[in-house]
Amino acid sequence: MTGVEAAGSRWPGAGPLLLGVRHHGPGSARAVRAALEAARPRAVLIEGPPEADALIPLAADEEMRPPVALLAHAVDEPGHSAFWPLAEFSPEWVAIRWALEHDVPARFVDLPAAHTLAWRTERPDGDDSAEEGTAEEGTARHPSGARPPGTDVRVDPLAALAGAAGYDDPERWWEDVVEHRGAGEGDAFAPFLALEEAMGALREAYGGGGHDRDLVREAYMRLQVRSARREFGDAVAVVCGAWHVPALRRRAAVTADRALLKGLPKVRTDMSWVPWTHRRLSRASGYGAGIESPGWYAHLFGVPDRPVERWLTRVAGLLREEDRVVSSAHVIEAVRLAGTLAAMRGRPLPGLSEATDAVRAVMCDGSDVPLALVHDRLVVGDVLGEVPRAAPAVPLQRDLTRLQRRLRLTPEASARELELDLRKETDAARSRLLHRLRLLGIGWGEPAVSRGSTGTFRETWRLCWEPELSVRVAEAGVWGTTVLAAATARAEADAVAARALAEVTALAEHCLLAELPDALPVVMRVLADRAALDADVGHLAQALPALVRSLRYGDVRGTDTGALAGVAAGLAERIFVGLPPACAALDADAAEEMRRHVDAVHGAVALLGDTPAAVHGGLRARWHGVLRVLSGRDTVPGVLRGRAARLLLDDGEVEQEQAARLMGLALSPGTPPADAAAWVEGFAGGGGGMLLVHDERLLGLFDAWLTGVPGEAFTDVLPLLRRTFSAYEPGVRRTLGELVRRGPGQGGGGAGRTAAGVPGFAADLDQERADAVLPVVRLLLGLDGPGPNPVPGSGSGERSGDELAGVAG
């Protein structure tokens, strides 16, 4: 038999049936299925790594749901990997499924992944590595282009053919000649003969050889096709990128092909199936798979008829879910407009561009905002494939899959937020798993800011499973066979390798969050050694907050953190001793950095103050003593002196009278304006706006100083003041402006405003304001209703004062 025969049909060419396809093309997929049904070959050869032959039967498993990908990674270096993604509408997937359904042998015949990965490792900067990380040229993009002699420019065959046909968009050309022309209908082999002829002309025009790796791959494929023909005769079908068909058809000497393959580098590899996503099939994902609209192509491949009408109906459903008013009349009008646009543009049927223009005009009122949602959700889509449990995987992946099922954490391609209550055992276990994966570099979940409670028993995560995380799992497999064992080993190794003290303290925090009891002692020993040797106050100040957070989280999780508390208390003591000398004679940048360290230590001491070690050692009192030293020492930069005074005031360690005295000294005429402005920046920054709003004495001092700054010095002071006030909320800035505008005696910022009465308050009771606040106070305290609003001026000051006292009591 000289060709592939079937009832009433014969492959018109000599030799095997070569089916050149566009990877991930639904038209090619339908044509491949029609050709295989017509020819009924005895074997099917497919472009792909031959190491995956043993994985082909899993494609028939009921749990297999495309899109999926073949993952190859080097055994010794799992980070060196490559993917061969397959969607439901990929011609290769259709060929695999047809072969399995008809009990026909199916084999992969592309260059082995062992050479692919080794070639990538040895030639990382060469042109040959351009397609690594995907399924090589064809599966990663349009069929691989060629380069004219002496150049390194790849040519997109579809773009070349589209340009020859007068199209400026290869996607539109492909839709018109394949997707909209009923590929595979009538003569099942005609599309492949036409593509082979076109690719032959392109290869001849661009030098005939193409990319260096193409030549090697094609030599290997020719050898595999020869081997299959010896076993099955010419009744062999080959499904490959259309670019390769002329090369496979060409007769070449076996010795020449073997010579091209001689001496290729090689590494040990493992193969497995992994889930893939439609988003990763799009060019924008960075894994350029040759199609910009995988969701649209899946729709074209899956619907039986009326693709545009069904598509616009899906779009209308999505927009209705987003609370847009879209009726059946909108769908009908959009279908008519899409058809009209196709006729005006000379297209046989409406395509995606016509459907998109119709949606924009009819359903989105000309806006691109809802259209972006349609593109994201439908045109691209968030479909995530599934692989069967029987698929081979590294032990760590199996343990992770088991934990995901037990904790009901299903990987999803679309990002979602997960709220956890650590008081519940299941949520606590989920938190431990996500933290352990982060330690291993598997970023399935990222911590997010909670929208609800800010208690330490709450955690919010943003989850999104990306296909490359499968590579991260394979890489992390070198640390252990379970998530717990791998995270423990990785934490211990990172602790030993860490150079900065802050890195070790952050690692201790991660160990507590991930609940790694075996790793924590190792990390604590390294932490104690590094803390004892590190004399840099800045490094110690950076390390303390992470330690204190670890203590706080440890209490929530019921972890024994006694040893950690002792190290934190000792670290705080060393900071207290070294901070005053370290704050002397600093320039502006160093002073600002040290201010951030002071703020961090202050927050850490506040959290640490309730622990037994801190209470016994009087840490909070000692810290306040350090702040008093900083606030009164002239050699300390103004921003640090002002910040120390503010922190003491916030903690109630100085009275407002004393704070006003410190500000008066700092803003005295003898102080250079730049130094005074730095003091104000330290004192009034970080929420200091509310302090100025409610304490008119401080505002008056600041106002008097600012109005007295000489004109020649004002330009130097202005940048510091702008930086300070720009951090305030708009409402605070507006209130301060009103107070200053009113002036002395009117609730403004004049220095003489608070000469009488209680500091920060008016001398006499404002009856109208007192009466207005009573209903709200009663409502907040849950008393017997808000009561009637008093008439301004109708009551006495004594009555309002008595009632306020009663509410407060």
mmCIF file of N, CA and C in Angstrom, residues 644-742:
data_model
loop_
_atom_site.group_PDB
_atom_site.id
_atom_site.type_symbol
_atom_site.label_atom_id
_atom_site.label_comp_id
_atom_site.label_asym_id
_atom_site.label_seq_id
_atom_site.Cartn_x
_atom_site.Cartn_y
_atom_site.Cartn_z
ATOM 1 N N ALA A 644 10.721 62.120 68.950
ATOM 2 C CA ALA A 644 10.761 61.594 70.315
ATOM 3 C C ALA A 644 9.765 62.322 71.194
ATOM 4 N N ALA A 645 9.675 63.653 71.047
ATOM 5 C CA ALA A 645 8.698 64.407 71.841
ATOM 6 C C ALA A 645 7.272 63.985 71.512
ATOM 7 N N ARG A 646 7.011 63.769 70.269
ATOM 8 C CA ARG A 646 5.651 63.352 69.871
ATOM 9 C C ARG A 646 5.298 61.976 70.438
ATOM 10 N N LEU A 647 6.217 61.018 70.390
ATOM 11 C CA LEU A 647 5.951 59.677 70.911
ATOM 12 C C LEU A 647 5.728 59.711 72.415
ATOM 13 N N LEU A 648 6.482 60.545 73.113
ATOM 14 C CA LEU A 648 6.269 60.689 74.561
ATOM 15 C C LEU A 648 4.900 61.287 74.842
ATOM 16 N N LEU A 649 4.498 62.265 74.042
ATOM 17 C CA LEU A 649 3.172 62.859 74.229
ATOM 18 C C LEU A 649 2.068 61.850 73.966
ATOM 19 N N ASP A 650 2.217 61.033 72.907
ATOM 20 C CA ASP A 650 1.200 60.026 72.588
ATOM 21 C C ASP A 650 1.062 59.003 73.709
ATOM 22 N N ASP A 651 2.159 58.677 74.378
ATOM 23 C CA ASP A 651 2.108 57.675 75.447
ATOM 24 C C ASP A 651 1.750 58.279 76.798
ATOM 25 N N GLY A 652 1.507 59.592 76.850
ATOM 26 C CA GLY A 652 1.151 60.239 78.098
ATOM 27 C C GLY A 652 2.320 60.438 79.042
ATOM 28 N N GLU A 653 3.543 60.342 78.529
ATOM 29 C CA GLU A 653 4.722 60.514 79.374
ATOM 30 C C GLU A 653 5.093 61.977 79.571
ATOM 31 N N VAL A 654 4.596 62.855 78.738
ATOM 32 C CA VAL A 654 4.758 64.292 78.933
ATOM 33 C C VAL A 654 3.379 64.926 78.809
ATOM 34 N N GLU A 655 3.158 65.966 79.562
ATOM 35 C CA GLU A 655 1.903 66.696 79.490
ATOM 36 C C GLU A 655 1.935 67.635 78.296
ATOM 37 N N GLN A 656 0.741 68.104 77.928
ATOM 38 C CA GLN A 656 0.681 69.033 76.804
ATOM 39 C C GLN A 656 1.441 70.317 77.106
ATOM 40 N N GLU A 657 1.439 70.721 78.383
ATOM 41 C CA GLU A 657 2.202 71.908 78.765
ATOM 42 C C GLU A 657 3.687 71.708 78.444
ATOM 43 N N GLN A 658 4.201 70.510 78.797
ATOM 44 C CA GLN A 658 5.611 70.238 78.552
ATOM 45 C C GLN A 658 5.892 70.110 77.062
ATOM 46 N N ALA A 659 4.951 69.502 76.313
ATOM 47 C CA ALA A 659 5.122 69.401 74.866
ATOM 48 C C ALA A 659 5.138 70.773 74.225
ATOM 49 N N ALA A 660 4.273 71.655 74.729
ATOM 50 C CA ALA A 660 4.271 73.020 74.198
ATOM 51 C C ALA A 660 5.583 73.730 74.512
ATOM 52 N N ARG A 661 6.145 73.447 75.688
ATOM 53 C CA ARG A 661 7.422 74.059 76.035
ATOM 54 C C ARG A 661 8.539 73.566 75.115
ATOM 55 N N LEU A 662 8.530 72.240 74.825
ATOM 56 C CA LEU A 662 9.534 71.698 73.913
ATOM 57 C C LEU A 662 9.399 72.301 72.524
ATOM 58 N N MET A 663 8.160 72.469 72.078
ATOM 59 C CA MET A 663 7.964 73.074 70.765
ATOM 60 C C MET A 663 8.399 74.525 70.779
ATOM 61 N N GLY A 664 8.098 75.227 71.877
ATOM 62 C CA GLY A 664 8.515 76.625 71.956
ATOM 63 C C GLY A 664 10.017 76.771 71.896
ATOM 64 N N LEU A 665 10.745 75.854 72.578
ATOM 65 C CA LEU A 665 12.197 75.900 72.519
ATOM 66 C C LEU A 665 12.706 75.602 71.109
ATOM 67 N N ALA A 666 12.095 74.599 70.476
ATOM 68 C CA ALA A 666 12.558 74.198 69.138
ATOM 69 C C ALA A 666 12.254 75.263 68.095
ATOM 70 N N LEU A 667 11.200 76.048 68.306
ATOM 71 C CA LEU A 667 10.796 77.046 67.318
ATOM 72 C C LEU A 667 11.169 78.466 67.747
ATOM 73 N N SER A 668 12.074 78.574 68.700
ATOM 74 C CA SER A 668 12.479 79.901 69.174
ATOM 75 C C SER A 668 13.230 80.635 68.071
ATOM 76 N N PRO A 669 13.259 81.950 68.158
ATOM 77 C CA PRO A 669 13.936 82.731 67.089
ATOM 78 C C PRO A 669 15.390 82.373 66.886
ATOM 79 N N GLY A 670 16.055 81.855 67.922
ATOM 80 C CA GLY A 670 17.467 81.530 67.770
ATOM 81 C C GLY A 670 17.721 80.242 67.013
ATOM 82 N N THR A 671 16.683 79.462 66.767
ATOM 83 C CA THR A 671 16.857 78.192 66.055
ATOM 84 C C THR A 671 16.840 78.434 64.547
ATOM 85 N N PRO A 672 17.810 77.922 63.801
ATOM 86 C CA PRO A 672 17.768 78.084 62.346
ATOM 87 C C PRO A 672 16.451 77.544 61.783
ATOM 88 N N PRO A 673 15.855 78.244 60.811
ATOM 89 C CA PRO A 673 14.551 77.805 60.277
ATOM 90 C C PRO A 673 14.555 76.359 59.763
ATOM 91 N N ALA A 674 15.638 75.938 59.137
ATOM 92 C CA ALA A 674 15.666 74.570 58.611
ATOM 93 C C ALA A 674 15.603 73.554 59.749
ATOM 94 N N ASP A 675 16.331 73.820 60.850
ATOM 95 C CA ASP A 675 16.291 72.895 61.990
ATOM 96 C C ASP A 675 14.905 72.900 62.638
ATOM 97 N N ALA A 676 14.305 74.079 62.738
ATOM 98 C CA ALA A 676 12.966 74.148 63.308
ATOM 99 C C ALA A 676 11.953 73.402 62.447
ATOM 100 N N ALA A 677 12.068 73.528 61.130
ATOM 101 C CA ALA A 677 11.148 72.825 60.242
ATOM 102 C C ALA A 677 11.337 71.315 60.363
ATOM 103 N N ALA A 678 12.583 70.864 60.532
ATOM 104 C CA ALA A 678 12.820 69.429 60.717
ATOM 105 C C ALA A 678 12.177 68.940 62.019
ATOM 106 N N TRP A 679 12.258 69.756 63.077
ATOM 107 C CA TRP A 679 11.619 69.379 64.350
ATOM 108 C C TRP A 679 10.105 69.256 64.151
ATOM 109 N N VAL A 680 9.511 70.213 63.442
ATOM 110 C CA VAL A 680 8.068 70.168 63.175
ATOM 111 C C VAL A 680 7.712 68.935 62.358
ATOM 112 N N GLU A 681 8.566 68.605 61.380
ATOM 113 C CA GLU A 681 8.289 67.423 60.558
ATOM 114 C C GLU A 681 8.272 66.166 61.414
ATOM 115 N N GLY A 682 9.232 66.047 62.333
ATOM 116 C CA GLY A 682 9.249 64.880 63.202
ATOM 117 C C GLY A 682 8.093 64.860 64.171
ATOM 118 N N PHE A 683 7.716 66.022 64.685
ATOM 119 C CA PHE A 683 6.652 66.078 65.689
ATOM 120 C C PHE A 683 5.273 65.933 65.063
ATOM 121 N N ALA A 684 5.029 66.635 63.971
ATOM 122 C CA ALA A 684 3.676 66.694 63.398
ATOM 123 C C ALA A 684 3.435 65.645 62.326
ATOM 124 N N GLY A 685 4.459 64.906 61.897
ATOM 125 C CA GLY A 685 4.251 63.895 60.877
ATOM 126 C C GLY A 685 3.575 62.658 61.429
ATOM 127 N N GLY A 686 2.985 61.837 60.526
ATOM 128 C CA GLY A 686 2.379 60.575 60.936
ATOM 129 C C GLY A 686 1.185 60.729 61.843
ATOM 130 N N GLY A 687 0.160 61.439 61.375
ATOM 131 C CA GLY A 687 -1.044 61.607 62.188
ATOM 132 C C GLY A 687 -1.013 62.807 63.087
ATOM 133 N N GLY A 688 0.017 63.646 62.991
ATOM 134 C CA GLY A 688 0.105 64.819 63.838
ATOM 135 C C GLY A 688 -0.901 65.893 63.486
ATOM 136 N N GLY A 689 -1.547 65.778 62.338
ATOM 137 C CA GLY A 689 -2.538 66.778 61.961
ATOM 138 C C GLY A 689 -3.688 66.843 62.945
ATOM 139 N N MET A 690 -4.185 65.691 63.399
ATOM 140 C CA MET A 690 -5.267 65.683 64.377
ATOM 141 C C MET A 690 -4.816 66.283 65.699
ATOM 142 N N LEU A 691 -3.551 66.108 66.044
ATOM 143 C CA LEU A 691 -3.020 66.707 67.263
ATOM 144 C C LEU A 691 -3.092 68.225 67.175
ATOM 145 N N LEU A 692 -2.722 68.790 66.036
ATOM 146 C CA LEU A 692 -2.788 70.237 65.863
ATOM 147 C C LEU A 692 -4.222 70.732 65.824
ATOM 148 N N VAL A 693 -5.122 69.931 65.288
ATOM 149 C CA VAL A 693 -6.526 70.333 65.233
ATOM 150 C C VAL A 693 -7.106 70.464 66.635
ATOM 151 N N HIS A 694 -6.781 69.534 67.521
ATOM 152 C CA HIS A 694 -7.420 69.485 68.836
ATOM 153 C C HIS A 694 -6.626 70.202 69.919
ATOM 154 N N ASP A 695 -5.397 70.570 69.664
ATOM 155 C CA ASP A 695 -4.611 71.295 70.657
ATOM 156 C C ASP A 695 -4.239 72.651 70.064
ATOM 157 N N GLU A 696 -5.033 73.670 70.416
ATOM 158 C CA GLU A 696 -4.836 74.978 69.810
ATOM 159 C C GLU A 696 -3.543 75.635 70.278
ATOM 160 N N ARG A 697 -3.054 75.237 71.455
ATOM 161 C CA ARG A 697 -1.805 75.832 71.922
ATOM 162 C C ARG A 697 -0.657 75.432 70.997
ATOM 163 N N LEU A 698 -0.578 74.134 70.640
ATOM 164 C CA LEU A 698 0.483 73.688 69.730
ATOM 165 C C LEU A 698 0.319 74.330 68.361
ATOM 166 N N LEU A 699 -0.931 74.414 67.908
ATOM 167 C CA LEU A 699 -1.170 75.042 66.613
ATOM 168 C C LEU A 699 -0.783 76.521 66.657
ATOM 169 N N GLY A 700 -1.074 77.172 67.776
ATOM 170 C CA GLY A 700 -0.705 78.566 67.891
ATOM 171 C C GLY A 700 0.796 78.769 67.878
ATOM 172 N N LEU A 701 1.537 77.896 68.581
ATOM 173 C CA LEU A 701 2.989 78.000 68.559
ATOM 174 C C LEU A 701 3.542 77.794 67.159
ATOM 175 N N PHE A 702 3.004 76.811 66.487
ATOM 176 C CA PHE A 702 3.468 76.524 65.128
ATOM 177 C C PHE A 702 3.138 77.687 64.195
ATOM 178 N N ASP A 703 1.935 78.266 64.351
ATOM 179 C CA ASP A 703 1.516 79.374 63.500
ATOM 180 C C ASP A 703 2.395 80.599 63.740
ATOM 181 N N ALA A 704 2.666 80.864 65.021
ATOM 182 C CA ALA A 704 3.502 82.025 65.325
ATOM 183 C C ALA A 704 4.907 81.861 64.763
ATOM 184 N N TRP A 705 5.442 80.629 64.838
ATOM 185 C CA TRP A 705 6.788 80.415 64.290
ATOM 186 C C TRP A 705 6.798 80.580 62.784
ATOM 187 N N LEU A 706 5.808 79.988 62.112
ATOM 188 C CA LEU A 706 5.790 79.993 60.650
ATOM 189 C C LEU A 706 5.638 81.405 60.109
ATOM 190 N N THR A 707 4.784 82.208 60.743
ATOM 191 C CA THR A 707 4.604 83.580 60.254
ATOM 192 C C THR A 707 5.821 84.446 60.527
ATOM 193 N N GLY A 708 6.679 83.992 61.450
ATOM 194 C CA GLY A 708 7.872 84.769 61.740
ATOM 195 C C GLY A 708 9.105 84.340 60.995
ATOM 196 N N VAL A 709 9.016 83.323 60.141
ATOM 197 C CA VAL A 709 10.179 82.883 59.377
ATOM 198 C C VAL A 709 10.566 83.952 58.369
ATOM 199 N N PRO A 710 11.812 84.386 58.335
ATOM 200 C CA PRO A 710 12.230 85.412 57.357
ATOM 201 C C PRO A 710 11.996 84.943 55.928
ATOM 202 N N GLY A 711 11.753 85.893 55.057
ATOM 203 C CA GLY A 711 11.457 85.553 53.671
ATOM 204 C C GLY A 711 12.580 84.815 52.987
ATOM 205 N N GLU A 712 13.828 85.198 53.298
ATOM 206 C CA GLU A 712 14.954 84.543 52.635
ATOM 207 C C GLU A 712 15.119 83.102 53.080
ATOM 208 N N ALA A 713 14.585 82.722 54.276
ATOM 209 C CA ALA A 713 14.698 81.341 54.756
ATOM 210 C C ALA A 713 13.463 80.509 54.441
ATOM 211 N N PHE A 714 12.391 81.193 54.010
ATOM 212 C CA PHE A 714 11.134 80.470 53.819
ATOM 213 C C PHE A 714 11.239 79.440 52.682
ATOM 214 N N THR A 715 11.969 79.746 51.638
ATOM 215 C CA THR A 715 12.099 78.797 50.519
ATOM 216 C C THR A 715 12.819 77.514 50.935
ATOM 217 N N ASP A 716 13.705 77.606 51.969
ATOM 218 C CA ASP A 716 14.375 76.401 52.453
ATOM 219 C C ASP A 716 13.448 75.574 53.345
ATOM 220 N N VAL A 717 12.543 76.258 54.029
ATOM 221 C CA VAL A 717 11.642 75.575 54.953
ATOM 222 C C VAL A 717 10.463 74.927 54.223
ATOM 223 N N LEU A 718 10.046 75.537 53.118
ATOM 224 C CA LEU A 718 8.811 75.112 52.452
ATOM 225 C C LEU A 718 8.790 73.638 52.044
ATOM 226 N N PRO A 719 9.862 73.056 51.457
ATOM 227 C CA PRO A 719 9.788 71.626 51.073
ATOM 228 C C PRO A 719 9.517 70.710 52.251
ATOM 229 N N LEU A 720 10.126 70.991 53.413
ATOM 230 C CA LEU A 720 9.884 70.143 54.580
ATOM 231 C C LEU A 720 8.433 70.247 55.033
ATOM 232 N N LEU A 721 7.901 71.471 55.028
ATOM 233 C CA LEU A 721 6.515 71.646 55.461
ATOM 234 C C LEU A 721 5.547 70.983 54.487
ATOM 235 N N ARG A 722 5.821 71.113 53.224
ATOM 236 C CA ARG A 722 4.947 70.465 52.240
ATOM 237 C C ARG A 722 4.941 68.956 52.428
ATOM 238 N N ARG A 723 6.123 68.377 52.672
ATOM 239 C CA ARG A 723 6.190 66.926 52.874
ATOM 240 C C ARG A 723 5.407 66.520 54.114
ATOM 241 N N THR A 724 5.472 67.352 55.163
ATOM 242 C CA THR A 724 4.747 67.029 56.393
ATOM 243 C C THR A 724 3.244 67.095 56.179
ATOM 244 N N PHE A 725 2.777 68.189 55.603
ATOM 245 C CA PHE A 725 1.331 68.390 55.483
ATOM 246 C C PHE A 725 0.717 67.556 54.364
ATOM 247 N N SER A 726 1.507 67.127 53.392
ATOM 248 C CA SER A 726 0.937 66.304 52.313
ATOM 249 C C SER A 726 0.516 64.930 52.805
ATOM 250 N N ALA A 727 1.059 64.506 53.973
ATOM 251 C CA ALA A 727 0.697 63.195 54.511
ATOM 252 C C ALA A 727 -0.629 63.231 55.265
ATOM 253 N N TYR A 728 -1.172 64.443 55.531
ATOM 254 C CA TYR A 728 -2.431 64.545 56.264
ATOM 255 C C TYR A 728 -3.616 64.228 55.357
ATOM 256 N N GLU A 729 -4.691 63.772 55.966
ATOM 257 C CA GLU A 729 -5.926 63.552 55.220
ATOM 258 C C GLU A 729 -6.461 64.894 54.716
ATOM 259 N N PRO A 730 -7.157 64.891 53.569
ATOM 260 C CA PRO A 730 -7.693 66.173 53.052
ATOM 261 C C PRO A 730 -8.571 66.894 54.061
ATOM 262 N N GLY A 731 -9.389 66.157 54.811
ATOM 263 C CA GLY A 731 -10.255 66.802 55.796
ATOM 264 C C GLY A 731 -9.467 67.478 56.903
ATOM 265 N N VAL A 732 -8.345 66.862 57.317
ATOM 266 C CA VAL A 732 -7.503 67.471 58.354
ATOM 267 C C VAL A 732 -6.866 68.753 57.831
ATOM 268 N N ARG A 733 -6.360 68.716 56.607
ATOM 269 C CA ARG A 733 -5.763 69.923 56.036
ATOM 270 C C ARG A 733 -6.795 71.045 55.925
ATOM 271 N N ARG A 734 -8.005 70.678 55.538
ATOM 272 C CA ARG A 734 -9.057 71.675 55.415
ATOM 273 C C ARG A 734 -9.400 72.296 56.777
ATOM 274 N N THR A 735 -9.474 71.470 57.814
ATOM 275 C CA THR A 735 -9.779 71.964 59.161
ATOM 276 C C THR A 735 -8.685 72.884 59.677
ATOM 277 N N LEU A 736 -7.433 72.490 59.464
ATOM 278 C CA LEU A 736 -6.331 73.333 59.895
ATOM 279 C C LEU A 736 -6.366 74.685 59.190
ATOM 280 N N GLY A 737 -6.689 74.669 57.927
ATOM 281 C CA GLY A 737 -6.798 75.931 57.202
ATOM 282 C C GLY A 737 -7.892 76.825 57.752
ATOM 283 N N GLU A 738 -9.020 76.237 58.124
ATOM 284 C CA GLU A 738 -10.105 77.012 58.708
ATOM 285 C C GLU A 738 -9.695 77.610 60.046
ATOM 286 N N LEU A 739 -9.011 76.824 60.870
ATOM 287 C CA LEU A 739 -8.590 77.321 62.184
ATOM 288 C C LEU A 739 -7.614 78.473 62.039
ATOM 289 N N VAL A 740 -6.679 78.341 61.121
ATOM 290 C CA VAL A 740 -5.718 79.412 60.920
ATOM 291 C C VAL A 740 -6.395 80.652 60.345
ATOM 292 N N ARG A 741 -7.371 80.462 59.471
ATOM 293 C CA ARG A 741 -8.059 81.597 58.856
ATOM 294 C C ARG A 741 -8.840 82.406 59.887
ATOM 295 N N ARG A 742 -9.432 81.715 60.886
ATOM 296 C CA ARG A 742 -10.217 82.425 61.891
ATOM 297 C C ARG A 742 -9.360 83.345 62.749
#
